[in-house]
Amino acid sequence: MDSKHMQIGEVAARTELSLRTIRHYEETGLVIPSARSQGGFRLYTEADVARLMVIRRMKPLGFTLDEMRDLLDATGRLDSDEPADIDEREALLERIGTYEQAAAQKIEDLRVQLARAEDFAATLRARLGAARHQQDAPA
């Protein structure tokens, strides 16, 4: 096997995604293995791992599979060996910028949710502490 290629198990370990998840992303067309071994095993490259890492980072922010596909298409075309003309390049940069703005907003929303969750946990801790203090107080 070519040293540039990895089997799905190694890719799963590197990306911290399950084999099932990687296969699902293949079924949906997000990441297609770059090659197959003679035995039919999926073989991936560093570029495939990079695509999976983009997907892994987008997932917790609530991006849809279609949005992931669109962003991967835009970045892939921008990074392509075939140079885009100036208008296409600007359109691609604008698409990617839209995703950056959406990610920033989603991160801010998550920060608000996290702050609320931390407040809730602190309220529960205070309540437990007060109840335990009452229980331990002499009557």
PDB file of C-alpha atoms in Angstrom:
ATOM      1  CA  MET A   1       0.000   0.000   0.000  1.00  0.00           C
ATOM      2  CA  ASP A   2       1.204   3.492  -0.852  1.00  0.00           C
ATOM      3  CA  SER A   3       2.455   5.348   2.247  1.00  0.00           C
ATOM      4  CA  LYS A   4       0.408   8.375   1.157  1.00  0.00           C
ATOM      5  CA  HIS A   5      -2.806   6.436   1.674  1.00  0.00           C
ATOM      6  CA  MET A   6      -4.482   5.481   4.945  1.00  0.00           C
ATOM      7  CA  GLN A   7      -7.137   2.919   5.665  1.00  0.00           C
ATOM      8  CA  ILE A   8     -10.378   3.982   7.274  1.00  0.00           C
ATOM      9  CA  GLY A   9      -9.312   2.849  10.759  1.00  0.00           C
ATOM     10  CA  GLU A  10      -6.324   5.180  10.776  1.00  0.00           C
ATOM     11  CA  VAL A  11      -8.476   8.019   9.439  1.00  0.00           C
ATOM     12  CA  ALA A  12     -11.047   7.373  12.169  1.00  0.00           C
ATOM     13  CA  ALA A  13      -8.339   7.509  14.836  1.00  0.00           C
ATOM     14  CA  ARG A  14      -6.848  10.711  13.446  1.00  0.00           C
ATOM     15  CA  THR A  15     -10.176  12.509  13.043  1.00  0.00           C
ATOM     16  CA  GLU A  16     -11.849  11.050  16.148  1.00  0.00           C
ATOM     17  CA  LEU A  17     -14.828  10.093  13.975  1.00  0.00           C
ATOM     18  CA  SER A  18     -16.378   6.644  14.001  1.00  0.00           C
ATOM     19  CA  LEU A  19     -16.072   4.289  11.045  1.00  0.00           C
ATOM     20  CA  ARG A  20     -19.836   4.513  10.686  1.00  0.00           C
ATOM     21  CA  THR A  21     -19.728   8.317  10.528  1.00  0.00           C
ATOM     22  CA  ILE A  22     -16.981   8.302   7.900  1.00  0.00           C
ATOM     23  CA  ARG A  23     -18.955   5.790   5.823  1.00  0.00           C
ATOM     24  CA  HIS A  24     -22.054   7.978   6.201  1.00  0.00           C
ATOM     25  CA  TYR A  25     -20.136  10.991   4.903  1.00  0.00           C
ATOM     26  CA  GLU A  26     -19.050   8.842   1.963  1.00  0.00           C
ATOM     27  CA  GLU A  27     -22.655   7.813   1.273  1.00  0.00           C
ATOM     28  CA  THR A  28     -23.737  11.451   1.275  1.00  0.00           C
ATOM     29  CA  GLY A  29     -20.871  12.418  -1.043  1.00  0.00           C
ATOM     30  CA  LEU A  30     -19.061  14.678   1.418  1.00  0.00           C
ATOM     31  CA  VAL A  31     -15.834  12.680   1.430  1.00  0.00           C
ATOM     32  CA  ILE A  32     -15.063  10.047  -1.161  1.00  0.00           C
ATOM     33  CA  PRO A  33     -12.047   7.794  -0.560  1.00  0.00           C
ATOM     34  CA  SER A  34      -9.259   8.740  -2.947  1.00  0.00           C
ATOM     35  CA  ALA A  35      -8.575   5.118  -3.823  1.00  0.00           C
ATOM     36  CA  ARG A  36      -9.323   1.503  -3.042  1.00  0.00           C
ATOM     37  CA  SER A  37      -6.844  -1.201  -2.192  1.00  0.00           C
ATOM     38  CA  GLN A  38      -6.671  -4.381  -4.239  1.00  0.00           C
ATOM     39  CA  GLY A  39      -8.806  -5.947  -1.528  1.00  0.00           C
ATOM     40  CA  GLY A  40     -11.418  -3.203  -1.891  1.00  0.00           C
ATOM     41  CA  PHE A  41     -10.564  -1.304   1.289  1.00  0.00           C
ATOM     42  CA  ARG A  42     -11.166   2.433   1.306  1.00  0.00           C
ATOM     43  CA  LEU A  43      -7.962   4.455   1.085  1.00  0.00           C
ATOM     44  CA  TYR A  44      -7.734   8.084   2.130  1.00  0.00           C
ATOM     45  CA  THR A  45      -5.191  10.873   1.658  1.00  0.00           C
ATOM     46  CA  GLU A  46      -4.246  13.845   3.814  1.00  0.00           C
ATOM     47  CA  ALA A  47      -6.656  15.932   1.725  1.00  0.00           C
ATOM     48  CA  ASP A  48      -9.479  13.529   2.620  1.00  0.00           C
ATOM     49  CA  VAL A  49      -8.546  13.812   6.312  1.00  0.00           C
ATOM     50  CA  ALA A  50      -8.577  17.609   5.993  1.00  0.00           C
ATOM     51  CA  ARG A  51     -12.105  17.472   4.492  1.00  0.00           C
ATOM     52  CA  LEU A  52     -13.263  15.266   7.353  1.00  0.00           C
ATOM     53  CA  MET A  53     -11.796  17.702   9.872  1.00  0.00           C
ATOM     54  CA  VAL A  54     -13.753  20.563   8.278  1.00  0.00           C
ATOM     55  CA  ILE A  55     -16.918  18.488   8.581  1.00  0.00           C
ATOM     56  CA  ARG A  56     -16.092  17.559  12.164  1.00  0.00           C
ATOM     57  CA  ARG A  57     -15.666  21.220  13.057  1.00  0.00           C
ATOM     58  CA  MET A  58     -18.875  22.282  11.300  1.00  0.00           C
ATOM     59  CA  LYS A  59     -21.097  19.584  12.820  1.00  0.00           C
ATOM     60  CA  PRO A  60     -21.272  20.916  16.410  1.00  0.00           C
ATOM     61  CA  LEU A  61     -22.130  24.344  15.052  1.00  0.00           C
ATOM     62  CA  GLY A  62     -25.267  22.938  13.458  1.00  0.00           C
ATOM     63  CA  PHE A  63     -24.335  23.273   9.805  1.00  0.00           C
ATOM     64  CA  THR A  64     -26.333  20.988   7.523  1.00  0.00           C
ATOM     65  CA  LEU A  65     -24.802  18.391   5.229  1.00  0.00           C
ATOM     66  CA  ASP A  66     -25.707  20.606   2.263  1.00  0.00           C
ATOM     67  CA  GLU A  67     -23.929  23.565   3.855  1.00  0.00           C
ATOM     68  CA  MET A  68     -20.893  21.386   4.552  1.00  0.00           C
ATOM     69  CA  ARG A  69     -20.929  20.207   0.946  1.00  0.00           C
ATOM     70  CA  ASP A  70     -21.208  23.791  -0.324  1.00  0.00           C
ATOM     71  CA  LEU A  71     -18.319  25.034   1.814  1.00  0.00           C
ATOM     72  CA  LEU A  72     -16.127  22.090   0.842  1.00  0.00           C
ATOM     73  CA  ASP A  73     -16.929  22.756  -2.812  1.00  0.00           C
ATOM     74  CA  ALA A  74     -16.052  26.443  -2.469  1.00  0.00           C
ATOM     75  CA  THR A  75     -12.773  25.812  -0.649  1.00  0.00           C
ATOM     76  CA  GLY A  76     -11.892  23.000  -3.035  1.00  0.00           C
ATOM     77  CA  ARG A  77     -12.461  25.202  -6.055  1.00  0.00           C
ATOM     78  CA  LEU A  78     -10.497  28.034  -4.456  1.00  0.00           C
ATOM     79  CA  ASP A  79      -7.575  25.673  -3.748  1.00  0.00           C
ATOM     80  CA  SER A  80      -7.797  23.989  -7.154  1.00  0.00           C
ATOM     81  CA  ASP A  81      -4.790  23.774  -9.452  1.00  0.00           C
ATOM     82  CA  GLU A  82      -6.922  25.407 -12.133  1.00  0.00           C
ATOM     83  CA  PRO A  83      -6.881  29.114 -11.362  1.00  0.00           C
ATOM     84  CA  ALA A  84     -10.292  30.721 -11.092  1.00  0.00           C
ATOM     85  CA  ASP A  85     -10.915  33.958 -12.910  1.00  0.00           C
ATOM     86  CA  ILE A  86     -11.188  37.075 -10.755  1.00  0.00           C
ATOM     87  CA  ASP A  87     -15.006  37.080 -10.673  1.00  0.00           C
ATOM     88  CA  GLU A  88     -15.218  33.411  -9.697  1.00  0.00           C
ATOM     89  CA  ARG A  89     -12.523  33.880  -7.061  1.00  0.00           C
ATOM     90  CA  GLU A  90     -14.429  36.816  -5.551  1.00  0.00           C
ATOM     91  CA  ALA A  91     -17.658  34.785  -5.524  1.00  0.00           C
ATOM     92  CA  LEU A  92     -15.887  31.885  -3.813  1.00  0.00           C
ATOM     93  CA  LEU A  93     -14.335  34.190  -1.216  1.00  0.00           C
ATOM     94  CA  GLU A  94     -17.751  35.728  -0.566  1.00  0.00           C
ATOM     95  CA  ARG A  95     -19.309  32.259  -0.073  1.00  0.00           C
ATOM     96  CA  ILE A  96     -16.559  31.261   2.343  1.00  0.00           C
ATOM     97  CA  GLY A  97     -16.913  34.595   4.146  1.00  0.00           C
ATOM     98  CA  THR A  98     -20.615  33.927   4.617  1.00  0.00           C
ATOM     99  CA  TYR A  99     -19.749  30.651   6.346  1.00  0.00           C
ATOM    100  CA  GLU A 100     -17.173  32.381   8.529  1.00  0.00           C
ATOM    101  CA  GLN A 101     -19.802  34.909   9.636  1.00  0.00           C
ATOM    102  CA  ALA A 102     -22.341  32.153  10.269  1.00  0.00           C
ATOM    103  CA  ALA A 103     -19.772  30.200  12.310  1.00  0.00           C
ATOM    104  CA  ALA A 104     -18.960  33.288  14.382  1.00  0.00           C
ATOM    105  CA  GLN A 105     -22.666  33.836  15.103  1.00  0.00           C
ATOM    106  CA  LYS A 106     -23.199  30.184  16.014  1.00  0.00           C
ATOM    107  CA  ILE A 107     -20.194  30.318  18.354  1.00  0.00           C
ATOM    108  CA  GLU A 108     -21.606  33.408  20.049  1.00  0.00           C
ATOM    109  CA  ASP A 109     -24.975  31.651  20.443  1.00  0.00           C
ATOM    110  CA  LEU A 110     -23.196  28.674  22.022  1.00  0.00           C
ATOM    111  CA  ARG A 111     -21.361  30.987  24.426  1.00  0.00           C
ATOM    112  CA  VAL A 112     -24.700  32.396  25.576  1.00  0.00           C
ATOM    113  CA  GLN A 113     -26.085  28.876  26.039  1.00  0.00           C
ATOM    114  CA  LEU A 114     -22.959  27.831  27.940  1.00  0.00           C
ATOM    115  CA  ALA A 115     -23.206  30.852  30.250  1.00  0.00           C
ATOM    116  CA  ARG A 116     -26.834  29.982  30.989  1.00  0.00           C
ATOM    117  CA  ALA A 117     -25.896  26.357  31.661  1.00  0.00           C
ATOM    118  CA  GLU A 118     -23.092  27.433  34.001  1.00  0.00           C
ATOM    119  CA  ASP A 119     -25.513  29.746  35.858  1.00  0.00           C
ATOM    120  CA  PHE A 120     -27.943  26.863  36.216  1.00  0.00           C
ATOM    121  CA  ALA A 121     -25.239  24.543  37.579  1.00  0.00           C
ATOM    122  CA  ALA A 122     -24.087  27.251  40.018  1.00  0.00           C
ATOM    123  CA  THR A 123     -27.679  27.713  41.220  1.00  0.00           C
ATOM    124  CA  LEU A 124     -27.983  23.973  41.839  1.00  0.00           C
ATOM    125  CA  ARG A 125     -24.648  23.892  43.696  1.00  0.00           C
ATOM    126  CA  ALA A 126     -25.744  26.794  45.907  1.00  0.00           C
ATOM    127  CA  ARG A 127     -29.055  25.112  46.617  1.00  0.00           C
ATOM    128  CA  LEU A 128     -27.378  21.838  47.504  1.00  0.00           C
ATOM    129  CA  GLY A 129     -24.893  23.645  49.734  1.00  0.00           C
ATOM    130  CA  ALA A 130     -27.663  25.507  51.540  1.00  0.00           C
ATOM    131  CA  ALA A 131     -29.703  22.339  51.999  1.00  0.00           C
ATOM    132  CA  ARG A 132     -26.694  20.416  53.329  1.00  0.00           C
ATOM    133  CA  HIS A 133     -25.813  23.277  55.669  1.00  0.00           C
ATOM    134  CA  GLN A 134     -29.378  23.273  57.019  1.00  0.00           C
ATOM    135  CA  GLN A 135     -29.256  19.512  57.475  1.00  0.00           C
ATOM    136  CA  ASP A 136     -25.968  19.667  59.394  1.00  0.00           C
ATOM    137  CA  ALA A 137     -27.050  22.579  61.624  1.00  0.00           C
ATOM    138  CA  PRO A 138     -27.916  21.630  65.209  1.00  0.00           C
ATOM    139  CA  ALA A 139     -31.598  21.750  65.963  1.00  0.00           C
TER     140      ALA A 139
END
